[in-house]
Every structure is written in C-alpha cells, then in structure tokens.
Amino acid sequence: MRGAPGSKVTLTIARKTESKPLVFTLTRAVIKTKSVKSRLLEPGFGYVRVAQFQEHTVENFAQALTQLYKDNKAPLKGMVLDLRDDPGGVLHGAVGVSAAFLQQDALVVYTEGRASDSKMRLYANPRDYQRTKGASDYAKVPPAIKNVPLVVLVNAGSASASEIVAGALQDHKRALIVGTQTFGKGSVQSVLPLANNGGIKMTTARYFTPNGRSIQAKGIVPDIVVEEGNEALASLRVREADLERHLQNPNEAAEGSKPAAQPATKPASTGDKPKNGDSNGSGDAASDVQLNQALNILKVQQIMLKKTPS
C-alpha cells in the first residue's frame, strides 16, 4: 500500500455484512495529525487532548493552555489532560508536557540499562525539552497552571511517552490518573550501526517513573479505574504483557502479584458506542463515560476545597 503522495491505490475489502467485496480507490497523501486540541468543558474547567507527542507538541500545548485562560477569562478551577489512545512519540514532548504542571527541576523520567551510556535522567527544565533557545515555551502561560487541580485520562491505548507523563504526574501527586491500565511500553530501543552500512535495532534500557516504577509490561495503574463504556472495544484491547516474548518488568518480582483494581463505574452494554465512533468518546462529557467522571472528580475537589478551612 506504500507509494508516492498523489498516486492512487485500489483496495478490495470483504465485509461480513456485504454480499460481495467492496472496491475503494484511495489517493495516497502525507497525513498530518493535529497533536494538541483544547476547549472549555464548562466555565472554569479546561480540556486538553494530546493525540501524539510530536516535534511541536510542547509549543502547541503551551499555546492551548494560554488560550484556555483567555477563553475562560478567569483562573481555571480544574483541567482534564486526555492521553487516551496516545501511542507516544518524541521523548522531549513528554518531558515538556509534564513540565507544564510540575515544579522546576522535578524529575520526570529516567532510564536504566546495562551500558553506562543508556542511563539518563530528564527533568522539568527547558534544557530537557525545549527545541529552541530563548524564552520558555511556557513564558506566556499563567503560573497558576502549576496548582490547577488536574485529572489525566488514560486507557490501554496510552503508551510510551503518554505513560511517562501519567507516571510522572502520579508520582509527584500532581494529578489523579483516571481510566484503565495503560499499554506498558517502557523500553528504549537504539539502532546500532553495522560494518555493512546496515544496522540492528536493540532494546537497550527501560523507562522508570520518578519513584522508580518500571513502566515495562505493567504500564500505569489509574488511581481511579473507570471503564471505557464500550465493552466490545475493551475486549479487543491488547497490552504489552499480552505480546509473546515481551520484556519483563523488573519490579514484578519485588512487588509480587497484586489484585486488579476494581472499576469505579459499571461498563456500558456492548451496544453502547461513542457517538462519533472514536474509542475515547466524542469529547463531550455527556456521552463520554470517562470524561464525565473526570469532570465530576474535579467538581468534587472544588467542593472539598471550599469546605477546607483557610
């Protein structure tokens, strides 16, 4: 199916609901996805979705946060960071998004491997995520963002860089992680050159959260488990631990087996599907089970804050 942009490819597809194969002619193109989307869920409550961590994600994320404050015309009461079905991407993007909510120089992630050059520690500091020199990408974002109540949505499709963000915010107790257990892609691959002008791709290290938890094969376990609301889709989910010959989690032996967390909400029936067909719902809190729970959690936090003596 690969080919030059602008060229055409014909696909013949069989479906059990059709009596004969369907033929589609598609034009190849370079698909550019929008990394960051944002909007106000309600007055005072912001929503930012990161679909994938790309080269410009940190810049776009900073712009989205700034725009939320402008649109709200007042300090935010809470925010939802949606990392569901985010497969990962560039590492500095994950560090930069984490840095928006963490204090300066807080540890975001580190790696451990057999070789000394496979060990790395990355912090909430522009030197570890900024693409360009000069003012910080977050220079125009109100400093209050560091203390805004935050809920991070994850699911089994959240992998790699998105797990790094969720793990860092969870370890620093900066956010509540809501949803289902993440994919568990916590290994580092390196391409080593060979003498014949070729190369070999090898796993050289593992990612660890600030508190020393390995992401590999286990992923990030939510603080509050909320199923996706689409039982049929959930049954099709595959995680790293389901793959043959997957790299083991080094913490498993020390931690021992733990009972799985119980869901906070009852999954919807098989027939209930997100309105727009996306796995993570329509982005509307009224029809998206997990997003609705995230918004409710933020509202409860506001109630508790008002009851807490100053």
PDB file of C-alpha atoms in Angstrom:
ATOM      1  CA  MET A   1       0.000   0.000   0.000  1.00  0.00           C
ATOM      2  CA  ARG A   2       3.010   2.297   0.189  1.00  0.00           C
ATOM      3  CA  GLY A   3       3.634   4.746  -2.616  1.00  0.00           C
ATOM      4  CA  ALA A   4       4.321   8.323  -3.599  1.00  0.00           C
ATOM      5  CA  PRO A   5       1.920  11.048  -2.374  1.00  0.00           C
ATOM      6  CA  GLY A   6      -0.671  11.786  -5.043  1.00  0.00           C
ATOM      7  CA  SER A   7      -0.611   8.282  -6.539  1.00  0.00           C
ATOM      8  CA  LYS A   8      -3.628   6.004  -6.229  1.00  0.00           C
ATOM      9  CA  VAL A   9      -4.162   2.557  -4.718  1.00  0.00           C
ATOM     10  CA  THR A  10      -7.176   0.273  -5.123  1.00  0.00           C
ATOM     11  CA  LEU A  11      -8.361  -1.746  -2.126  1.00  0.00           C
ATOM     12  CA  THR A  12     -10.760  -4.670  -2.272  1.00  0.00           C
ATOM     13  CA  ILE A  13     -12.395  -5.250   1.103  1.00  0.00           C
ATOM     14  CA  ALA A  14     -14.669  -8.078   2.246  1.00  0.00           C
ATOM     15  CA  ARG A  15     -17.202  -7.420   4.996  1.00  0.00           C
ATOM     16  CA  LYS A  16     -19.479  -9.948   6.614  1.00  0.00           C
ATOM     17  CA  THR A  17     -22.401  -7.572   6.216  1.00  0.00           C
ATOM     18  CA  GLU A  18     -21.901  -7.304   2.431  1.00  0.00           C
ATOM     19  CA  SER A  19     -22.722  -9.983  -0.154  1.00  0.00           C
ATOM     20  CA  LYS A  20     -19.709  -9.110  -2.329  1.00  0.00           C
ATOM     21  CA  PRO A  21     -16.345  -7.390  -1.893  1.00  0.00           C
ATOM     22  CA  LEU A  22     -16.201  -3.586  -1.832  1.00  0.00           C
ATOM     23  CA  VAL A  23     -13.706  -1.757  -4.044  1.00  0.00           C
ATOM     24  CA  PHE A  24     -12.234   1.589  -2.956  1.00  0.00           C
ATOM     25  CA  THR A  25      -9.743   3.748  -4.836  1.00  0.00           C
ATOM     26  CA  LEU A  26      -7.696   5.931  -2.492  1.00  0.00           C
ATOM     27  CA  THR A  27      -5.239   8.728  -3.204  1.00  0.00           C
ATOM     28  CA  ARG A  28      -2.049   8.476  -1.189  1.00  0.00           C
ATOM     29  CA  ALA A  29      -1.106  11.544   0.851  1.00  0.00           C
ATOM     30  CA  VAL A  30       1.069  12.642   3.737  1.00  0.00           C
ATOM     31  CA  ILE A  31      -1.302  12.667   6.702  1.00  0.00           C
ATOM     32  CA  LYS A  32      -0.626  15.389   9.234  1.00  0.00           C
ATOM     33  CA  THR A  33      -2.362  14.896  12.564  1.00  0.00           C
ATOM     34  CA  LYS A  34      -3.051  17.718  14.976  1.00  0.00           C
ATOM     35  CA  SER A  35      -1.123  16.869  18.105  1.00  0.00           C
ATOM     36  CA  VAL A  36      -2.990  19.081  20.591  1.00  0.00           C
ATOM     37  CA  LYS A  37      -6.664  20.001  20.844  1.00  0.00           C
ATOM     38  CA  SER A  38      -8.282  22.014  23.615  1.00  0.00           C
ATOM     39  CA  ARG A  39     -11.522  23.628  24.727  1.00  0.00           C
ATOM     40  CA  LEU A  40     -13.536  24.542  27.797  1.00  0.00           C
ATOM     41  CA  LEU A  41     -15.776  21.738  29.050  1.00  0.00           C
ATOM     42  CA  GLU A  42     -17.672  24.196  31.209  1.00  0.00           C
ATOM     43  CA  PRO A  43     -16.816  27.635  32.563  1.00  0.00           C
ATOM     44  CA  GLY A  44     -13.748  27.124  34.733  1.00  0.00           C
ATOM     45  CA  PHE A  45     -12.915  23.610  33.546  1.00  0.00           C
ATOM     46  CA  GLY A  46     -10.444  23.121  30.705  1.00  0.00           C
ATOM     47  CA  TYR A  47      -9.784  20.124  28.474  1.00  0.00           C
ATOM     48  CA  VAL A  48      -6.617  19.370  26.517  1.00  0.00           C
ATOM     49  CA  ARG A  49      -6.094  16.274  24.414  1.00  0.00           C
ATOM     50  CA  VAL A  50      -2.655  15.171  23.222  1.00  0.00           C
ATOM     51  CA  ALA A  51      -3.150  12.692  20.364  1.00  0.00           C
ATOM     52  CA  GLN A  52       0.570  12.034  19.848  1.00  0.00           C
ATOM     53  CA  PHE A  53       3.843  13.534  21.032  1.00  0.00           C
ATOM     54  CA  GLN A  54       5.408  15.271  18.029  1.00  0.00           C
ATOM     55  CA  GLU A  55       8.221  17.797  17.480  1.00  0.00           C
ATOM     56  CA  HIS A  56       5.958  20.801  18.117  1.00  0.00           C
ATOM     57  CA  THR A  57       3.758  19.303  20.832  1.00  0.00           C
ATOM     58  CA  VAL A  58       5.244  21.347  23.696  1.00  0.00           C
ATOM     59  CA  GLU A  59       4.815  24.624  21.805  1.00  0.00           C
ATOM     60  CA  ASN A  60       1.257  23.720  20.826  1.00  0.00           C
ATOM     61  CA  PHE A  61       0.471  22.580  24.354  1.00  0.00           C
ATOM     62  CA  ALA A  62       1.662  25.891  25.806  1.00  0.00           C
ATOM     63  CA  GLN A  63      -0.475  27.786  23.280  1.00  0.00           C
ATOM     64  CA  ALA A  64      -3.505  25.651  24.197  1.00  0.00           C
ATOM     65  CA  LEU A  65      -3.087  26.375  27.916  1.00  0.00           C
ATOM     66  CA  THR A  66      -2.748  30.097  27.262  1.00  0.00           C
ATOM     67  CA  GLN A  67      -5.855  30.078  25.081  1.00  0.00           C
ATOM     68  CA  LEU A  68      -7.886  28.251  27.739  1.00  0.00           C
ATOM     69  CA  TYR A  69      -7.157  31.017  30.229  1.00  0.00           C
ATOM     70  CA  LYS A  70      -8.118  33.650  27.671  1.00  0.00           C
ATOM     71  CA  ASP A  71     -11.356  31.873  26.782  1.00  0.00           C
ATOM     72  CA  ASN A  72     -12.263  31.332  30.431  1.00  0.00           C
ATOM     73  CA  LYS A  73     -11.486  34.976  31.333  1.00  0.00           C
ATOM     74  CA  ALA A  74     -10.741  33.833  34.871  1.00  0.00           C
ATOM     75  CA  PRO A  75      -8.488  31.359  36.697  1.00  0.00           C
ATOM     76  CA  LEU A  76      -9.254  27.728  35.887  1.00  0.00           C
ATOM     77  CA  LYS A  77     -10.921  25.601  38.569  1.00  0.00           C
ATOM     78  CA  GLY A  78      -9.699  22.334  37.092  1.00  0.00           C
ATOM     79  CA  MET A  79      -8.354  20.682  33.988  1.00  0.00           C
ATOM     80  CA  VAL A  80      -8.527  17.343  32.189  1.00  0.00           C
ATOM     81  CA  LEU A  81      -5.488  16.110  30.269  1.00  0.00           C
ATOM     82  CA  ASP A  82      -6.639  13.411  27.853  1.00  0.00           C
ATOM     83  CA  LEU A  83      -3.923  10.907  26.892  1.00  0.00           C
ATOM     84  CA  ARG A  84      -6.226   8.073  25.838  1.00  0.00           C
ATOM     85  CA  ASP A  85      -5.076   6.191  22.745  1.00  0.00           C
ATOM     86  CA  ASP A  86      -1.933   8.340  22.608  1.00  0.00           C
ATOM     87  CA  PRO A  87       0.716   5.900  21.294  1.00  0.00           C
ATOM     88  CA  GLY A  88       3.650   8.069  22.393  1.00  0.00           C
ATOM     89  CA  GLY A  89       6.181   9.812  20.203  1.00  0.00           C
ATOM     90  CA  VAL A  90       9.169  12.041  20.898  1.00  0.00           C
ATOM     91  CA  LEU A  91      10.536  11.874  24.438  1.00  0.00           C
ATOM     92  CA  HIS A  92      11.139  15.604  24.855  1.00  0.00           C
ATOM     93  CA  GLY A  93       7.435  16.165  24.180  1.00  0.00           C
ATOM     94  CA  ALA A  94       6.506  14.010  27.168  1.00  0.00           C
ATOM     95  CA  VAL A  95       9.015  15.825  29.381  1.00  0.00           C
ATOM     96  CA  GLY A  96       7.703  19.210  28.211  1.00  0.00           C
ATOM     97  CA  VAL A  97       4.040  18.413  28.813  1.00  0.00           C
ATOM     98  CA  SER A  98       4.883  17.101  32.289  1.00  0.00           C
ATOM     99  CA  ALA A  99       6.895  20.275  32.980  1.00  0.00           C
ATOM    100  CA  ALA A 100       3.807  22.432  32.439  1.00  0.00           C
ATOM    101  CA  PHE A 101       2.369  21.104  35.718  1.00  0.00           C
ATOM    102  CA  LEU A 102       5.461  20.214  37.747  1.00  0.00           C
ATOM    103  CA  GLN A 103       7.785  22.474  39.686  1.00  0.00           C
ATOM    104  CA  GLN A 104      11.084  23.469  38.103  1.00  0.00           C
ATOM    105  CA  ASP A 105      13.688  20.677  38.034  1.00  0.00           C
ATOM    106  CA  ALA A 106      11.303  17.970  39.230  1.00  0.00           C
ATOM    107  CA  LEU A 107      12.414  14.556  37.917  1.00  0.00           C
ATOM    108  CA  VAL A 108      10.144  13.387  35.068  1.00  0.00           C
ATOM    109  CA  VAL A 109      11.691  10.091  33.944  1.00  0.00           C
ATOM    110  CA  TYR A 110      14.941   8.144  33.997  1.00  0.00           C
ATOM    111  CA  THR A 111      16.318   5.145  32.149  1.00  0.00           C
ATOM    112  CA  GLU A 112      18.397   2.202  33.311  1.00  0.00           C
ATOM    113  CA  GLY A 113      20.339  -0.257  31.146  1.00  0.00           C
ATOM    114  CA  ARG A 114      23.416  -2.440  31.223  1.00  0.00           C
ATOM    115  CA  ALA A 115      25.673   0.099  29.481  1.00  0.00           C
ATOM    116  CA  SER A 116      26.571   3.377  31.171  1.00  0.00           C
ATOM    117  CA  ASP A 117      25.511   5.421  28.145  1.00  0.00           C
ATOM    118  CA  SER A 118      21.975   4.010  28.411  1.00  0.00           C
ATOM    119  CA  LYS A 119      21.407   5.767  31.723  1.00  0.00           C
ATOM    120  CA  MET A 120      19.616   9.104  31.509  1.00  0.00           C
ATOM    121  CA  ARG A 121      17.636  11.423  33.794  1.00  0.00           C
ATOM    122  CA  LEU A 122      15.275  14.079  32.439  1.00  0.00           C
ATOM    123  CA  TYR A 123      13.816  16.939  34.486  1.00  0.00           C
ATOM    124  CA  ALA A 124      11.116  19.595  34.240  1.00  0.00           C
ATOM    125  CA  ASN A 125      13.626  22.057  32.876  1.00  0.00           C
ATOM    126  CA  PRO A 126      13.694  23.740  29.430  1.00  0.00           C
ATOM    127  CA  ARG A 127      17.116  22.275  28.723  1.00  0.00           C
ATOM    128  CA  ASP A 128      15.495  18.809  28.651  1.00  0.00           C
ATOM    129  CA  TYR A 129      12.522  19.618  26.414  1.00  0.00           C
ATOM    130  CA  GLN A 130      12.896  22.989  24.665  1.00  0.00           C
ATOM    131  CA  ARG A 131      13.539  22.753  20.924  1.00  0.00           C
ATOM    132  CA  THR A 132      14.766  26.328  20.507  1.00  0.00           C
ATOM    133  CA  LYS A 133      16.850  28.769  22.517  1.00  0.00           C
ATOM    134  CA  GLY A 134      15.339  31.808  24.134  1.00  0.00           C
ATOM    135  CA  ALA A 135      12.249  32.268  26.296  1.00  0.00           C
ATOM    136  CA  SER A 136      10.495  29.203  27.662  1.00  0.00           C
ATOM    137  CA  ASP A 137       7.564  27.841  25.669  1.00  0.00           C
ATOM    138  CA  TYR A 138       5.535  28.369  28.841  1.00  0.00           C
ATOM    139  CA  ALA A 139       6.525  32.016  29.302  1.00  0.00           C
ATOM    140  CA  LYS A 140       3.001  33.232  28.466  1.00  0.00           C
ATOM    141  CA  VAL A 141       1.151  30.529  30.406  1.00  0.00           C
ATOM    142  CA  PRO A 142      -0.179  31.811  33.771  1.00  0.00           C
ATOM    143  CA  PRO A 143       1.939  30.401  36.644  1.00  0.00           C
ATOM    144  CA  ALA A 144      -1.301  29.254  38.287  1.00  0.00           C
ATOM    145  CA  ILE A 145      -1.282  26.239  35.977  1.00  0.00           C
ATOM    146  CA  LYS A 146       1.226  24.623  38.362  1.00  0.00           C
ATOM    147  CA  ASN A 147      -1.517  24.318  41.004  1.00  0.00           C
ATOM    148  CA  VAL A 148      -4.687  23.786  38.980  1.00  0.00           C
ATOM    149  CA  PRO A 149      -6.486  20.571  40.037  1.00  0.00           C
ATOM    150  CA  LEU A 150      -5.689  18.056  37.316  1.00  0.00           C
ATOM    151  CA  VAL A 151      -7.137  14.752  36.107  1.00  0.00           C
ATOM    152  CA  VAL A 152      -5.282  12.674  33.499  1.00  0.00           C
ATOM    153  CA  LEU A 153      -7.318  10.250  31.382  1.00  0.00           C
ATOM    154  CA  VAL A 154      -5.578   7.068  30.186  1.00  0.00           C
ATOM    155  CA  ASN A 155      -6.526   3.707  28.711  1.00  0.00           C
ATOM    156  CA  ALA A 156      -4.887   0.599  27.235  1.00  0.00           C
ATOM    157  CA  GLY A 157      -4.037   2.611  24.131  1.00  0.00           C
ATOM    158  CA  SER A 158      -1.918   5.071  26.137  1.00  0.00           C
ATOM    159  CA  ALA A 159       1.675   4.020  25.553  1.00  0.00           C
ATOM    160  CA  SER A 160       5.311   5.080  25.860  1.00  0.00           C
ATOM    161  CA  ALA A 161       5.541   8.895  26.120  1.00  0.00           C
ATOM    162  CA  SER A 162       1.970   9.220  27.394  1.00  0.00           C
ATOM    163  CA  GLU A 163       2.779   6.688  30.136  1.00  0.00           C
ATOM    164  CA  ILE A 164       5.828   8.744  31.080  1.00  0.00           C
ATOM    165  CA  VAL A 165       3.620  11.822  31.568  1.00  0.00           C
ATOM    166  CA  ALA A 166       0.985   9.929  33.557  1.00  0.00           C
ATOM    167  CA  GLY A 167       3.635   8.252  35.723  1.00  0.00           C
ATOM    168  CA  ALA A 168       5.461  11.496  36.488  1.00  0.00           C
ATOM    169  CA  LEU A 169       2.300  13.393  37.442  1.00  0.00           C
ATOM    170  CA  GLN A 170       1.098  10.455  39.534  1.00  0.00           C
ATOM    171  CA  ASP A 171       4.401  10.036  41.412  1.00  0.00           C
ATOM    172  CA  HIS A 172       4.614  13.747  42.193  1.00  0.00           C
ATOM    173  CA  LYS A 173       0.966  13.632  43.360  1.00  0.00           C
ATOM    174  CA  ARG A 174       0.225  16.397  40.898  1.00  0.00           C
ATOM    175  CA  ALA A 175      -2.730  14.692  39.229  1.00  0.00           C
ATOM    176  CA  LEU A 176      -5.284  11.944  39.652  1.00  0.00           C
ATOM    177  CA  ILE A 177      -4.964   9.292  36.959  1.00  0.00           C
ATOM    178  CA  VAL A 178      -8.384   8.088  35.775  1.00  0.00           C
ATOM    179  CA  GLY A 179      -9.351   5.405  33.267  1.00  0.00           C
ATOM    180  CA  THR A 180      -7.904   1.951  32.661  1.00  0.00           C
ATOM    181  CA  GLN A 181      -4.414   0.473  32.932  1.00  0.00           C
ATOM    182  CA  THR A 182      -2.081   1.699  30.183  1.00  0.00           C
ATOM    183  CA  PHE A 183      -0.311  -0.337  27.491  1.00  0.00           C
ATOM    184  CA  GLY A 184       3.030  -0.884  29.245  1.00  0.00           C
ATOM    185  CA  LYS A 185       5.605   0.146  26.628  1.00  0.00           C
ATOM    186  CA  GLY A 186       8.505   1.041  28.890  1.00  0.00           C
ATOM    187  CA  SER A 187      11.575   0.003  26.924  1.00  0.00           C
ATOM    188  CA  VAL A 188      14.136   2.052  24.994  1.00  0.00           C
ATOM    189  CA  GLN A 189      15.230   0.967  21.515  1.00  0.00           C
ATOM    190  CA  SER A 190      18.524   2.013  19.926  1.00  0.00           C
ATOM    191  CA  VAL A 191      19.762   1.488  16.365  1.00  0.00           C
ATOM    192  CA  LEU A 192      23.350   0.214  16.384  1.00  0.00           C
ATOM    193  CA  PRO A 193      25.340   0.588  13.125  1.00  0.00           C
ATOM    194  CA  LEU A 194      26.883  -2.458  11.469  1.00  0.00           C
ATOM    195  CA  ALA A 195      30.003  -2.678   9.283  1.00  0.00           C
ATOM    196  CA  ASN A 196      27.983  -3.391   6.101  1.00  0.00           C
ATOM    197  CA  ASN A 197      26.270   0.029   6.240  1.00  0.00           C
ATOM    198  CA  GLY A 198      23.291  -1.617   7.895  1.00  0.00           C
ATOM    199  CA  GLY A 199      22.083  -1.524  11.459  1.00  0.00           C
ATOM    200  CA  ILE A 200      20.370  -3.522  14.152  1.00  0.00           C
ATOM    201  CA  LYS A 201      17.631  -2.273  16.441  1.00  0.00           C
ATOM    202  CA  MET A 202      18.055  -3.424  20.025  1.00  0.00           C
ATOM    203  CA  THR A 203      16.333  -2.809  23.331  1.00  0.00           C
ATOM    204  CA  THR A 204      18.954  -1.096  25.471  1.00  0.00           C
ATOM    205  CA  ALA A 205      17.172   0.298  28.551  1.00  0.00           C
ATOM    206  CA  ARG A 206      13.923   0.631  30.473  1.00  0.00           C
ATOM    207  CA  TYR A 207      11.941   3.727  31.441  1.00  0.00           C
ATOM    208  CA  PHE A 208      11.260   4.368  35.133  1.00  0.00           C
ATOM    209  CA  THR A 209       8.924   6.865  36.793  1.00  0.00           C
ATOM    210  CA  PRO A 210      10.387   9.310  39.366  1.00  0.00           C
ATOM    211  CA  ASN A 211       9.592   6.880  42.210  1.00  0.00           C
ATOM    212  CA  GLY A 212      11.435   4.042  40.475  1.00  0.00           C
ATOM    213  CA  ARG A 213       8.474   2.184  38.980  1.00  0.00           C
ATOM    214  CA  SER A 214       9.169   0.390  35.715  1.00  0.00           C
ATOM    215  CA  ILE A 215       6.555   1.071  33.029  1.00  0.00           C
ATOM    216  CA  GLN A 216       7.517  -2.035  31.037  1.00  0.00           C
ATOM    217  CA  ALA A 217       4.731  -4.648  30.646  1.00  0.00           C
ATOM    218  CA  LYS A 218       2.778  -3.166  33.559  1.00  0.00           C
ATOM    219  CA  GLY A 219       2.031   0.361  32.483  1.00  0.00           C
ATOM    220  CA  ILE A 220       0.430   2.930  34.745  1.00  0.00           C
ATOM    221  CA  VAL A 221      -2.370   1.779  37.042  1.00  0.00           C
ATOM    222  CA  PRO A 222      -5.010   4.521  37.456  1.00  0.00           C
ATOM    223  CA  ASP A 223      -5.815   5.985  40.864  1.00  0.00           C
ATOM    224  CA  ILE A 224      -9.486   5.631  39.922  1.00  0.00           C
ATOM    225  CA  VAL A 225     -10.475   2.894  37.483  1.00  0.00           C
ATOM    226  CA  VAL A 226     -13.246   3.876  35.081  1.00  0.00           C
ATOM    227  CA  GLU A 227     -14.024   1.542  32.196  1.00  0.00           C
ATOM    228  CA  GLU A 228     -14.357   2.940  28.694  1.00  0.00           C
ATOM    229  CA  GLY A 229     -18.092   2.409  28.375  1.00  0.00           C
ATOM    230  CA  ASN A 230     -17.736   0.208  25.287  1.00  0.00           C
ATOM    231  CA  GLU A 231     -17.400  -3.405  26.396  1.00  0.00           C
ATOM    232  CA  ALA A 232     -16.872  -4.745  22.874  1.00  0.00           C
ATOM    233  CA  LEU A 233     -13.974  -2.380  22.264  1.00  0.00           C
ATOM    234  CA  ALA A 234     -12.416  -3.078  25.658  1.00  0.00           C
ATOM    235  CA  SER A 235     -12.370  -6.819  24.910  1.00  0.00           C
ATOM    236  CA  LEU A 236     -10.229  -6.178  21.827  1.00  0.00           C
ATOM    237  CA  ARG A 237      -7.560  -4.226  23.682  1.00  0.00           C
ATOM    238  CA  VAL A 238      -4.035  -5.703  23.610  1.00  0.00           C
ATOM    239  CA  ARG A 239      -1.320  -4.622  26.017  1.00  0.00           C
ATOM    240  CA  GLU A 240       2.448  -5.155  26.065  1.00  0.00           C
ATOM    241  CA  ALA A 241       2.110  -8.002  28.549  1.00  0.00           C
ATOM    242  CA  ASP A 242      -0.096  -9.880  26.035  1.00  0.00           C
ATOM    243  CA  LEU A 243       2.656  -9.965  23.397  1.00  0.00           C
ATOM    244  CA  GLU A 244       4.864 -13.024  23.013  1.00  0.00           C
ATOM    245  CA  ARG A 245       8.430 -12.733  24.342  1.00  0.00           C
ATOM    246  CA  HIS A 246       7.778  -9.292  25.796  1.00  0.00           C
ATOM    247  CA  LEU A 247      10.433  -7.797  28.064  1.00  0.00           C
ATOM    248  CA  GLN A 248       9.613  -8.460  31.711  1.00  0.00           C
ATOM    249  CA  ASN A 249       9.037  -5.779  34.330  1.00  0.00           C
ATOM    250  CA  PRO A 250      11.997  -5.778  36.770  1.00  0.00           C
ATOM    251  CA  ASN A 251       9.783  -4.616  39.654  1.00  0.00           C
ATOM    252  CA  GLU A 252       7.336  -7.508  39.391  1.00  0.00           C
ATOM    253  CA  ALA A 253       9.366  -9.960  41.483  1.00  0.00           C
ATOM    254  CA  ALA A 254       9.885  -7.418  44.259  1.00  0.00           C
ATOM    255  CA  GLU A 255       6.274  -6.226  44.328  1.00  0.00           C
ATOM    256  CA  GLY A 256       4.643  -9.628  43.963  1.00  0.00           C
ATOM    257  CA  SER A 257       1.236 -10.066  42.433  1.00  0.00           C
ATOM    258  CA  LYS A 258      -1.435  -7.565  43.383  1.00  0.00           C
ATOM    259  CA  PRO A 259      -5.192  -7.832  42.891  1.00  0.00           C
ATOM    260  CA  ALA A 260      -6.515  -5.811  39.987  1.00  0.00           C
ATOM    261  CA  ALA A 261      -8.211  -2.547  40.837  1.00  0.00           C
ATOM    262  CA  GLN A 262     -11.987  -2.639  40.640  1.00  0.00           C
ATOM    263  CA  PRO A 263     -13.788  -0.314  38.216  1.00  0.00           C
ATOM    264  CA  ALA A 264     -15.432   2.738  39.739  1.00  0.00           C
ATOM    265  CA  THR A 265     -18.238   2.655  37.205  1.00  0.00           C
ATOM    266  CA  LYS A 266     -20.185  -0.162  35.619  1.00  0.00           C
ATOM    267  CA  PRO A 267     -19.263  -0.633  31.948  1.00  0.00           C
ATOM    268  CA  ALA A 268     -21.973   0.211  29.472  1.00  0.00           C
ATOM    269  CA  SER A 269     -23.608  -2.580  27.495  1.00  0.00           C
ATOM    270  CA  THR A 270     -21.994  -3.869  24.325  1.00  0.00           C
ATOM    271  CA  GLY A 271     -24.438  -1.865  22.271  1.00  0.00           C
ATOM    272  CA  ASP A 272     -23.410   1.456  23.765  1.00  0.00           C
ATOM    273  CA  LYS A 273     -20.864   3.084  21.487  1.00  0.00           C
ATOM    274  CA  PRO A 274     -19.284   6.537  21.420  1.00  0.00           C
ATOM    275  CA  LYS A 275     -21.309   8.795  19.172  1.00  0.00           C
ATOM    276  CA  ASN A 276     -18.521   9.571  16.751  1.00  0.00           C
ATOM    277  CA  GLY A 277     -17.059   6.069  16.699  1.00  0.00           C
ATOM    278  CA  ASP A 278     -13.829   7.079  18.459  1.00  0.00           C
ATOM    279  CA  SER A 279     -12.555   4.795  21.172  1.00  0.00           C
ATOM    280  CA  ASN A 280     -12.393   7.620  23.676  1.00  0.00           C
ATOM    281  CA  GLY A 281     -15.828   9.040  23.028  1.00  0.00           C
ATOM    282  CA  SER A 282     -16.963  12.251  21.444  1.00  0.00           C
ATOM    283  CA  GLY A 283     -15.093  14.558  23.802  1.00  0.00           C
ATOM    284  CA  ASP A 284     -18.484  15.540  25.203  1.00  0.00           C
ATOM    285  CA  ALA A 285     -18.752  14.859  28.926  1.00  0.00           C
ATOM    286  CA  ALA A 286     -22.422  13.940  28.481  1.00  0.00           C
ATOM    287  CA  SER A 287     -21.633  10.950  26.211  1.00  0.00           C
ATOM    288  CA  ASP A 288     -18.057  10.092  27.222  1.00  0.00           C
ATOM    289  CA  VAL A 289     -18.154   7.975  30.397  1.00  0.00           C
ATOM    290  CA  GLN A 290     -14.536   8.544  31.423  1.00  0.00           C
ATOM    291  CA  LEU A 291     -14.544  12.265  30.658  1.00  0.00           C
ATOM    292  CA  ASN A 292     -17.789  12.675  32.588  1.00  0.00           C
ATOM    293  CA  GLN A 293     -16.186  11.006  35.614  1.00  0.00           C
ATOM    294  CA  ALA A 294     -13.092  13.216  35.307  1.00  0.00           C
ATOM    295  CA  LEU A 295     -15.241  16.345  35.316  1.00  0.00           C
ATOM    296  CA  ASN A 296     -17.222  15.088  38.319  1.00  0.00           C
ATOM    297  CA  ILE A 297     -13.978  14.441  40.207  1.00  0.00           C
ATOM    298  CA  LEU A 298     -12.804  17.999  39.565  1.00  0.00           C
ATOM    299  CA  LYS A 299     -16.138  19.397  40.752  1.00  0.00           C
ATOM    300  CA  VAL A 300     -15.974  17.324  43.945  1.00  0.00           C
ATOM    301  CA  GLN A 301     -12.450  18.635  44.545  1.00  0.00           C
ATOM    302  CA  GLN A 302     -13.777  22.183  44.270  1.00  0.00           C
ATOM    303  CA  ILE A 303     -16.462  21.418  46.849  1.00  0.00           C
ATOM    304  CA  MET A 304     -13.881  19.946  49.220  1.00  0.00           C
ATOM    305  CA  LEU A 305     -11.573  22.931  48.759  1.00  0.00           C
ATOM    306  CA  LYS A 306     -14.379  25.279  49.752  1.00  0.00           C
ATOM    307  CA  LYS A 307     -15.038  23.254  52.888  1.00  0.00           C
ATOM    308  CA  THR A 308     -11.381  23.198  53.908  1.00  0.00           C
ATOM    309  CA  PRO A 309     -10.568  25.952  56.449  1.00  0.00           C
ATOM    310  CA  SER A 310      -8.119  28.523  55.100  1.00  0.00           C
TER     311      SER A 310
END
